[in-house]
Amino acid sequence: MDVFEAIDTLISIRRIKDTPVEEWKIERILSAAVKAPSGANTQPWEFIVVKDPEVKKRIAEINRRGASIYLEARIVKLEPKRRQYLEDCLQRMHNIPVMIILCLNREKKLVSRPKGFEEASRKMEEIVAYASVFPAMQNMLLAARALELGCWITMYHLYFEDEFRHLLNIPNYIEPLAIINIGYPKGRFKPAQRRPYTEVTHRERWEKNL
Ligand SMILES: Cc1cc2nc3c(=O)[nH]c(=O)nc-3n(C[C@H](O)[C@H](O)[C@H](O)COP(=O)(O)O)c2cc1C
């Protein structure tokens, strides 16, 4: 598949078939992940691949609890139909064949704190840390798309991070950032609906009222 077709039709797939995902496809997705760029080539990513039905059940349960906290407190409420759809997907999440937990390894960082720039350095370190794992996630999503697999990212486990760490035996220098749920879609891939780039692109300098 052409890379632009993959990019233009990369949408969240929340309704996923139970059909198992071939191991070679999981490995291809992971090998695409680790080709991503990272600050100073620190490659601070780690992945936990979960297929065990019992563990997926526990992850799905933590996620569902987190999601209801998030959804209840959302300032802009989801319309009832959309909320029902999301709750149905959360209810079935444990059936998704593969979950890959994307983690940040806090020990893999480059520290540089020039005198007089301590605050800016700390900010830079924090931004670079997260920005050094999310390109790997994007590679995974694109690789999955090219293999006709759908992905659903969830982060609701972060409301119960200690419990989640305990479940998966995650040490404290590893941050579990996102769950990438992967499998064959029940529906079809469609063009992603986004604001056009002309609305968000400034030429030469910041322009108000584009
Ligand atoms: C960093 C990140 C976190 C996300 N977290 C969630 C999540 O917790 N639950 C969820 O249903 N979707 C999550 N998503 C998916 C977005 O909601 C989705 O990409 C966005 O609404 C656009 O919809 P589309 O991908 O279907 O076009 C996340 C996406 C990103 C990039």
PDB file of C-alpha atoms and ligand atoms in Angstrom:
ATOM      1  CA  MET A   1       0.000   0.000   0.000  1.00  0.00           C
ATOM      2  CA  ASP A   2       1.156   3.502  -0.874  1.00  0.00           C
ATOM      3  CA  VAL A   3       2.238   5.407   2.264  1.00  0.00           C
ATOM      4  CA  PHE A   4      -0.134   8.302   1.462  1.00  0.00           C
ATOM      5  CA  GLU A   5      -3.103   5.952   1.226  1.00  0.00           C
ATOM      6  CA  ALA A   6      -2.186   4.577   4.663  1.00  0.00           C
ATOM      7  CA  ILE A   7      -1.860   8.089   6.139  1.00  0.00           C
ATOM      8  CA  ASP A   8      -5.092   9.391   4.595  1.00  0.00           C
ATOM      9  CA  THR A   9      -7.188   6.439   5.783  1.00  0.00           C
ATOM     10  CA  LEU A  10      -5.658   6.017   9.236  1.00  0.00           C
ATOM     11  CA  ILE A  11      -8.627   6.233  11.576  1.00  0.00           C
ATOM     12  CA  SER A  12      -9.356   4.686  14.972  1.00  0.00           C
ATOM     13  CA  ILE A  13     -10.790   1.213  14.681  1.00  0.00           C
ATOM     14  CA  ARG A  14     -12.703   0.394  17.852  1.00  0.00           C
ATOM     15  CA  ARG A  15     -14.838  -2.442  16.543  1.00  0.00           C
ATOM     16  CA  ILE A  16     -12.410  -5.290  16.099  1.00  0.00           C
ATOM     17  CA  LYS A  17     -12.929  -8.949  15.172  1.00  0.00           C
ATOM     18  CA  ASP A  18     -11.848 -11.769  17.490  1.00  0.00           C
ATOM     19  CA  THR A  19      -9.852 -13.316  14.604  1.00  0.00           C
ATOM     20  CA  PRO A  20      -6.263 -13.879  15.794  1.00  0.00           C
ATOM     21  CA  VAL A  21      -3.518 -11.681  14.360  1.00  0.00           C
ATOM     22  CA  GLU A  22      -0.659 -13.535  12.694  1.00  0.00           C
ATOM     23  CA  GLU A  23       2.562 -13.429  14.733  1.00  0.00           C
ATOM     24  CA  TRP A  24       4.577 -12.213  11.721  1.00  0.00           C
ATOM     25  CA  LYS A  25       2.290  -9.179  11.471  1.00  0.00           C
ATOM     26  CA  ILE A  26       2.845  -8.335  15.148  1.00  0.00           C
ATOM     27  CA  GLU A  27       6.584  -8.641  14.584  1.00  0.00           C
ATOM     28  CA  ARG A  28       6.394  -6.458  11.460  1.00  0.00           C
ATOM     29  CA  ILE A  29       4.523  -3.791  13.430  1.00  0.00           C
ATOM     30  CA  LEU A  30       7.137  -3.877  16.209  1.00  0.00           C
ATOM     31  CA  SER A  31      10.007  -3.747  13.753  1.00  0.00           C
ATOM     32  CA  ALA A  32       8.377  -0.683  12.146  1.00  0.00           C
ATOM     33  CA  ALA A  33       8.033   0.901  15.602  1.00  0.00           C
ATOM     34  CA  VAL A  34      11.740   0.733  16.332  1.00  0.00           C
ATOM     35  CA  LYS A  35      12.644   2.454  13.050  1.00  0.00           C
ATOM     36  CA  ALA A  36      11.188   5.702  14.391  1.00  0.00           C
ATOM     37  CA  PRO A  37      13.303   8.749  15.135  1.00  0.00           C
ATOM     38  CA  SER A  38      13.995   9.767  18.749  1.00  0.00           C
ATOM     39  CA  GLY A  39      15.867  12.579  20.471  1.00  0.00           C
ATOM     40  CA  ALA A  40      19.632  11.930  20.130  1.00  0.00           C
ATOM     41  CA  ASN A  41      18.674   8.424  18.981  1.00  0.00           C
ATOM     42  CA  THR A  42      17.971   7.440  22.607  1.00  0.00           C
ATOM     43  CA  GLN A  43      15.215   5.011  21.474  1.00  0.00           C
ATOM     44  CA  PRO A  44      13.465   5.190  24.858  1.00  0.00           C
ATOM     45  CA  TRP A  45      10.581   2.924  23.830  1.00  0.00           C
ATOM     46  CA  GLU A  46       9.628  -0.437  25.298  1.00  0.00           C
ATOM     47  CA  PHE A  47       6.656  -2.593  24.371  1.00  0.00           C
ATOM     48  CA  ILE A  48       4.610  -5.191  26.205  1.00  0.00           C
ATOM     49  CA  VAL A  49       2.667  -7.483  23.891  1.00  0.00           C
ATOM     50  CA  VAL A  50      -0.367  -8.968  25.606  1.00  0.00           C
ATOM     51  CA  LYS A  51      -2.387 -11.835  24.143  1.00  0.00           C
ATOM     52  CA  ASP A  52      -3.259 -13.776  27.300  1.00  0.00           C
ATOM     53  CA  PRO A  53      -7.073 -13.665  27.649  1.00  0.00           C
ATOM     54  CA  GLU A  54      -6.971 -13.351  31.460  1.00  0.00           C
ATOM     55  CA  VAL A  55      -4.527 -10.438  31.376  1.00  0.00           C
ATOM     56  CA  LYS A  56      -6.487  -8.728  28.594  1.00  0.00           C
ATOM     57  CA  LYS A  57      -9.607  -9.062  30.723  1.00  0.00           C
ATOM     58  CA  ARG A  58      -7.907  -7.277  33.632  1.00  0.00           C
ATOM     59  CA  ILE A  59      -6.511  -4.561  31.347  1.00  0.00           C
ATOM     60  CA  ALA A  60      -9.925  -4.034  29.757  1.00  0.00           C
ATOM     61  CA  GLU A  61     -11.516  -3.787  33.200  1.00  0.00           C
ATOM     62  CA  ILE A  62      -9.030  -1.138  34.406  1.00  0.00           C
ATOM     63  CA  ASN A  63      -9.487   0.714  31.141  1.00  0.00           C
ATOM     64  CA  ARG A  64     -13.289   0.666  31.417  1.00  0.00           C
ATOM     65  CA  ARG A  65     -13.141   2.021  34.963  1.00  0.00           C
ATOM     66  CA  GLY A  66     -10.782   4.774  33.818  1.00  0.00           C
ATOM     67  CA  ALA A  67     -12.976   5.571  30.833  1.00  0.00           C
ATOM     68  CA  SER A  68     -16.079   6.053  32.972  1.00  0.00           C
ATOM     69  CA  ILE A  69     -14.192   8.529  35.197  1.00  0.00           C
ATOM     70  CA  TYR A  70     -13.023  10.366  32.085  1.00  0.00           C
ATOM     71  CA  LEU A  71     -16.413  10.344  30.380  1.00  0.00           C
ATOM     72  CA  GLU A  72     -18.342  11.490  33.477  1.00  0.00           C
ATOM     73  CA  ALA A  73     -16.025  14.456  33.980  1.00  0.00           C
ATOM     74  CA  ARG A  74     -15.706  15.527  30.341  1.00  0.00           C
ATOM     75  CA  ILE A  75     -16.541  19.213  29.986  1.00  0.00           C
ATOM     76  CA  VAL A  76     -17.973  18.717  26.504  1.00  0.00           C
ATOM     77  CA  LYS A  77     -20.235  15.696  26.916  1.00  0.00           C
ATOM     78  CA  LEU A  78     -20.363  13.056  24.225  1.00  0.00           C
ATOM     79  CA  GLU A  79     -23.723  12.813  22.505  1.00  0.00           C
ATOM     80  CA  PRO A  80     -25.648   9.783  23.904  1.00  0.00           C
ATOM     81  CA  LYS A  81     -25.275   7.701  20.729  1.00  0.00           C
ATOM     82  CA  ARG A  82     -21.527   8.252  20.601  1.00  0.00           C
ATOM     83  CA  ARG A  83     -21.201   7.487  24.311  1.00  0.00           C
ATOM     84  CA  GLN A  84     -23.147   4.262  23.903  1.00  0.00           C
ATOM     85  CA  TYR A  85     -20.901   3.272  21.008  1.00  0.00           C
ATOM     86  CA  LEU A  86     -17.776   3.911  23.076  1.00  0.00           C
ATOM     87  CA  GLU A  87     -19.187   1.995  26.039  1.00  0.00           C
ATOM     88  CA  ASP A  88     -20.021  -0.976  23.804  1.00  0.00           C
ATOM     89  CA  CYS A  89     -16.451  -0.955  22.491  1.00  0.00           C
ATOM     90  CA  LEU A  90     -15.052  -0.755  26.035  1.00  0.00           C
ATOM     91  CA  GLN A  91     -17.300  -3.639  27.070  1.00  0.00           C
ATOM     92  CA  ARG A  92     -15.790  -5.801  24.300  1.00  0.00           C
ATOM     93  CA  MET A  93     -12.209  -4.617  24.562  1.00  0.00           C
ATOM     94  CA  HIS A  94     -10.981  -7.860  26.179  1.00  0.00           C
ATOM     95  CA  ASN A  95     -11.862  -9.739  22.962  1.00  0.00           C
ATOM     96  CA  ILE A  96      -9.392  -7.725  20.905  1.00  0.00           C
ATOM     97  CA  PRO A  97      -6.657 -10.196  19.911  1.00  0.00           C
ATOM     98  CA  VAL A  98      -3.548  -8.137  20.690  1.00  0.00           C
ATOM     99  CA  MET A  99      -2.775  -5.266  23.013  1.00  0.00           C
ATOM    100  CA  ILE A 100       0.615  -3.607  22.780  1.00  0.00           C
ATOM    101  CA  ILE A 101       1.523  -1.363  25.687  1.00  0.00           C
ATOM    102  CA  LEU A 102       3.730   1.483  24.538  1.00  0.00           C
ATOM    103  CA  CYS A 103       6.127   2.503  27.304  1.00  0.00           C
ATOM    104  CA  LEU A 104       8.700   5.205  27.901  1.00  0.00           C
ATOM    105  CA  ASN A 105      11.963   4.069  29.475  1.00  0.00           C
ATOM    106  CA  ARG A 106      12.918   6.983  31.727  1.00  0.00           C
ATOM    107  CA  GLU A 107      16.476   5.697  32.048  1.00  0.00           C
ATOM    108  CA  LYS A 108      17.150   6.236  28.352  1.00  0.00           C
ATOM    109  CA  LYS A 109      17.509   9.971  28.229  1.00  0.00           C
ATOM    110  CA  LEU A 110      20.099  12.475  27.295  1.00  0.00           C
ATOM    111  CA  VAL A 111      20.623  15.087  29.988  1.00  0.00           C
ATOM    112  CA  SER A 112      22.135  18.455  29.221  1.00  0.00           C
ATOM    113  CA  ARG A 113      21.554  21.317  31.652  1.00  0.00           C
ATOM    114  CA  PRO A 114      23.515  24.342  30.506  1.00  0.00           C
ATOM    115  CA  LYS A 115      23.962  26.951  33.265  1.00  0.00           C
ATOM    116  CA  GLY A 116      21.257  29.620  33.202  1.00  0.00           C
ATOM    117  CA  PHE A 117      18.916  27.372  31.201  1.00  0.00           C
ATOM    118  CA  GLU A 118      17.817  24.949  33.929  1.00  0.00           C
ATOM    119  CA  GLU A 119      14.084  25.527  33.554  1.00  0.00           C
ATOM    120  CA  ALA A 120      14.178  25.454  29.750  1.00  0.00           C
ATOM    121  CA  SER A 121      16.311  22.286  29.930  1.00  0.00           C
ATOM    122  CA  ARG A 122      13.834  20.521  32.170  1.00  0.00           C
ATOM    123  CA  LYS A 123      10.988  21.478  29.841  1.00  0.00           C
ATOM    124  CA  MET A 124      12.998  20.317  26.847  1.00  0.00           C
ATOM    125  CA  GLU A 125      13.827  16.988  28.511  1.00  0.00           C
ATOM    126  CA  GLU A 126      10.162  16.367  29.259  1.00  0.00           C
ATOM    127  CA  ILE A 127       9.005  17.249  25.757  1.00  0.00           C
ATOM    128  CA  VAL A 128      11.794  15.255  24.118  1.00  0.00           C
ATOM    129  CA  ALA A 129      11.042  12.205  26.298  1.00  0.00           C
ATOM    130  CA  TYR A 130       7.421  11.881  25.167  1.00  0.00           C
ATOM    131  CA  ALA A 131       8.159  13.079  21.643  1.00  0.00           C
ATOM    132  CA  SER A 132      10.690  10.258  21.393  1.00  0.00           C
ATOM    133  CA  VAL A 133       8.135   7.486  21.765  1.00  0.00           C
ATOM    134  CA  PHE A 134       5.063   8.738  19.937  1.00  0.00           C
ATOM    135  CA  PRO A 135       6.682   8.579  16.481  1.00  0.00           C
ATOM    136  CA  ALA A 136       7.131   4.850  17.221  1.00  0.00           C
ATOM    137  CA  MET A 137       3.411   4.642  17.927  1.00  0.00           C
ATOM    138  CA  GLN A 138       2.628   6.356  14.628  1.00  0.00           C
ATOM    139  CA  ASN A 139       4.864   3.879  12.798  1.00  0.00           C
ATOM    140  CA  MET A 140       2.923   1.069  14.458  1.00  0.00           C
ATOM    141  CA  LEU A 141      -0.407   2.531  13.379  1.00  0.00           C
ATOM    142  CA  LEU A 142       0.785   2.948   9.805  1.00  0.00           C
ATOM    143  CA  ALA A 143       2.351  -0.503   9.650  1.00  0.00           C
ATOM    144  CA  ALA A 144      -0.868  -2.004  11.020  1.00  0.00           C
ATOM    145  CA  ARG A 145      -2.878  -0.049   8.431  1.00  0.00           C
ATOM    146  CA  ALA A 146      -0.667  -1.356   5.622  1.00  0.00           C
ATOM    147  CA  LEU A 147      -1.345  -4.893   6.896  1.00  0.00           C
ATOM    148  CA  GLU A 148      -5.124  -4.213   6.915  1.00  0.00           C
ATOM    149  CA  LEU A 149      -5.168  -4.250  10.722  1.00  0.00           C
ATOM    150  CA  GLY A 150      -7.007  -1.634  12.750  1.00  0.00           C
ATOM    151  CA  CYS A 151      -5.794   0.049  15.945  1.00  0.00           C
ATOM    152  CA  TRP A 152      -7.539   1.661  18.868  1.00  0.00           C
ATOM    153  CA  ILE A 153      -5.381   3.732  21.195  1.00  0.00           C
ATOM    154  CA  THR A 154      -6.524   4.015  24.799  1.00  0.00           C
ATOM    155  CA  MET A 155      -4.964   5.839  27.732  1.00  0.00           C
ATOM    156  CA  TYR A 156      -7.667   5.488  30.409  1.00  0.00           C
ATOM    157  CA  HIS A 157      -5.435   3.122  32.404  1.00  0.00           C
ATOM    158  CA  LEU A 158      -3.477   6.202  33.523  1.00  0.00           C
ATOM    159  CA  TYR A 159      -6.166   6.906  36.152  1.00  0.00           C
ATOM    160  CA  PHE A 160      -5.137   3.632  37.776  1.00  0.00           C
ATOM    161  CA  GLU A 161      -1.483   3.593  36.893  1.00  0.00           C
ATOM    162  CA  ASP A 162      -0.245   1.816  40.061  1.00  0.00           C
ATOM    163  CA  GLU A 163      -2.743  -0.997  39.623  1.00  0.00           C
ATOM    164  CA  PHE A 164      -1.831  -1.268  35.952  1.00  0.00           C
ATOM    165  CA  ARG A 165       1.909  -1.382  36.730  1.00  0.00           C
ATOM    166  CA  HIS A 166       1.309  -4.052  39.340  1.00  0.00           C
ATOM    167  CA  LEU A 167      -0.722  -6.173  36.920  1.00  0.00           C
ATOM    168  CA  LEU A 168       2.029  -6.143  34.288  1.00  0.00           C
ATOM    169  CA  ASN A 169       5.008  -6.066  36.673  1.00  0.00           C
ATOM    170  CA  ILE A 170       6.196  -2.729  35.285  1.00  0.00           C
ATOM    171  CA  PRO A 171       9.158  -1.182  37.152  1.00  0.00           C
ATOM    172  CA  ASN A 172       9.054   2.456  38.256  1.00  0.00           C
ATOM    173  CA  TYR A 173      11.468   3.798  35.610  1.00  0.00           C
ATOM    174  CA  ILE A 174       9.119   2.560  32.884  1.00  0.00           C
ATOM    175  CA  GLU A 175       6.034   4.653  32.093  1.00  0.00           C
ATOM    176  CA  PRO A 176       3.178   2.788  30.393  1.00  0.00           C
ATOM    177  CA  LEU A 177       1.821   5.530  28.138  1.00  0.00           C
ATOM    178  CA  ALA A 178      -0.718   4.004  25.822  1.00  0.00           C
ATOM    179  CA  ILE A 179      -2.458   0.766  24.982  1.00  0.00           C
ATOM    180  CA  ILE A 180      -2.584   0.031  21.269  1.00  0.00           C
ATOM    181  CA  ASN A 181      -5.370  -2.476  20.668  1.00  0.00           C
ATOM    182  CA  ILE A 182      -4.880  -4.286  17.382  1.00  0.00           C
ATOM    183  CA  GLY A 183      -6.959  -6.591  15.214  1.00  0.00           C
ATOM    184  CA  TYR A 184      -8.943  -6.963  12.023  1.00  0.00           C
ATOM    185  CA  PRO A 185     -11.647  -4.292  11.696  1.00  0.00           C
ATOM    186  CA  LYS A 186     -15.329  -5.170  11.682  1.00  0.00           C
ATOM    187  CA  GLY A 187     -16.038  -2.112   9.553  1.00  0.00           C
ATOM    188  CA  ARG A 188     -14.136  -0.393   6.768  1.00  0.00           C
ATOM    189  CA  PHE A 189     -11.293   2.071   6.763  1.00  0.00           C
ATOM    190  CA  LYS A 190     -12.442   5.545   5.700  1.00  0.00           C
ATOM    191  CA  PRO A 191     -10.703   8.830   4.947  1.00  0.00           C
ATOM    192  CA  ALA A 192      -9.669  10.558   8.192  1.00  0.00           C
ATOM    193  CA  GLN A 193     -11.759  13.673   8.899  1.00  0.00           C
ATOM    194  CA  ARG A 194      -9.448  16.527   9.885  1.00  0.00           C
ATOM    195  CA  ARG A 195      -9.186  20.286   9.642  1.00  0.00           C
ATOM    196  CA  PRO A 196      -7.464  21.212   6.377  1.00  0.00           C
ATOM    197  CA  TYR A 197      -3.813  22.159   6.666  1.00  0.00           C
ATOM    198  CA  THR A 198      -4.596  25.621   5.257  1.00  0.00           C
ATOM    199  CA  GLU A 199      -6.476  26.407   8.490  1.00  0.00           C
ATOM    200  CA  VAL A 200      -3.511  25.629  10.676  1.00  0.00           C
ATOM    201  CA  THR A 201      -0.498  26.604   8.604  1.00  0.00           C
ATOM    202  CA  HIS A 202       1.174  29.994   8.846  1.00  0.00           C
ATOM    203  CA  ARG A 203       3.576  31.250   6.232  1.00  0.00           C
ATOM    204  CA  GLU A 204       6.730  33.107   7.168  1.00  0.00           C
ATOM    205  CA  ARG A 205       5.276  34.401  10.459  1.00  0.00           C
ATOM    206  CA  TRP A 206       2.269  33.842  12.722  1.00  0.00           C
ATOM    207  CA  GLU A 207      -0.866  35.201  11.062  1.00  0.00           C
ATOM    208  CA  LYS A 208      -4.033  35.797  13.034  1.00  0.00           C
ATOM    209  CA  ASN A 209      -7.436  35.046  11.474  1.00  0.00           C
ATOM    210  CA  LEU A 210      -6.186  32.647   8.856  1.00  0.00           C
TER     211      LEU A 210
HETATM  212  C1  LIG B   1      -2.281  10.198  22.188  1.00  0.00           C
HETATM  213  C2  LIG B   1      -3.647   9.674  21.834  1.00  0.00           C
HETATM  214  C3  LIG B   1      -4.476   9.176  22.824  1.00  0.00           C
HETATM  215  C4  LIG B   1      -5.741   8.662  22.517  1.00  0.00           C
HETATM  216  N1  LIG B   1      -6.507   8.142  23.509  1.00  0.00           N
HETATM  217  C5  LIG B   1      -7.693   7.598  23.207  1.00  0.00           C
HETATM  218  C6  LIG B   1      -8.475   6.998  24.224  1.00  0.00           C
HETATM  219  O1  LIG B   1      -8.097   6.943  25.397  1.00  0.00           O
HETATM  220  N2  LIG B   1      -9.666   6.481  23.865  1.00  0.00           N
HETATM  221  C7  LIG B   1     -10.127   6.500  22.587  1.00  0.00           C
HETATM  222  O2  LIG B   1     -11.217   5.977  22.330  1.00  0.00           O
HETATM  223  N3  LIG B   1      -9.398   7.048  21.591  1.00  0.00           N
HETATM  224  C8  LIG B   1      -8.197   7.595  21.881  1.00  0.00           C
HETATM  225  N4  LIG B   1      -7.435   8.145  20.879  1.00  0.00           N
HETATM  226  C9  LIG B   1      -7.960   8.196  19.490  1.00  0.00           C
HETATM  227  C10 LIG B   1      -8.534   9.583  19.168  1.00  0.00           C
HETATM  228  O3  LIG B   1      -9.702   9.790  19.924  1.00  0.00           O
HETATM  229  C11 LIG B   1      -8.790   9.673  17.666  1.00  0.00           C
HETATM  230  O4  LIG B   1      -7.575   9.579  16.974  1.00  0.00           O
HETATM  231  C12 LIG B   1      -9.473  10.973  17.269  1.00  0.00           C
HETATM  232  O5  LIG B   1     -10.704  11.134  17.919  1.00  0.00           O
HETATM  233  C13 LIG B   1      -9.712  11.043  15.757  1.00  0.00           C
HETATM  234  O6  LIG B   1     -10.579   9.998  15.363  1.00  0.00           O
HETATM  235  P1  LIG B   1     -10.206   9.006  14.172  1.00  0.00           P
HETATM  236  O7  LIG B   1      -8.829   8.482  14.491  1.00  0.00           O
HETATM  237  O8  LIG B   1     -11.212   7.923  14.188  1.00  0.00           O
HETATM  238  O9  LIG B   1     -10.233   9.778  12.908  1.00  0.00           O
HETATM  239  C14 LIG B   1      -6.178   8.658  21.161  1.00  0.00           C
HETATM  240  C15 LIG B   1      -5.333   9.161  20.167  1.00  0.00           C
HETATM  241  C16 LIG B   1      -4.084   9.644  20.487  1.00  0.00           C
HETATM  242  C17 LIG B   1      -3.173  10.141  19.374  1.00  0.00           C
END
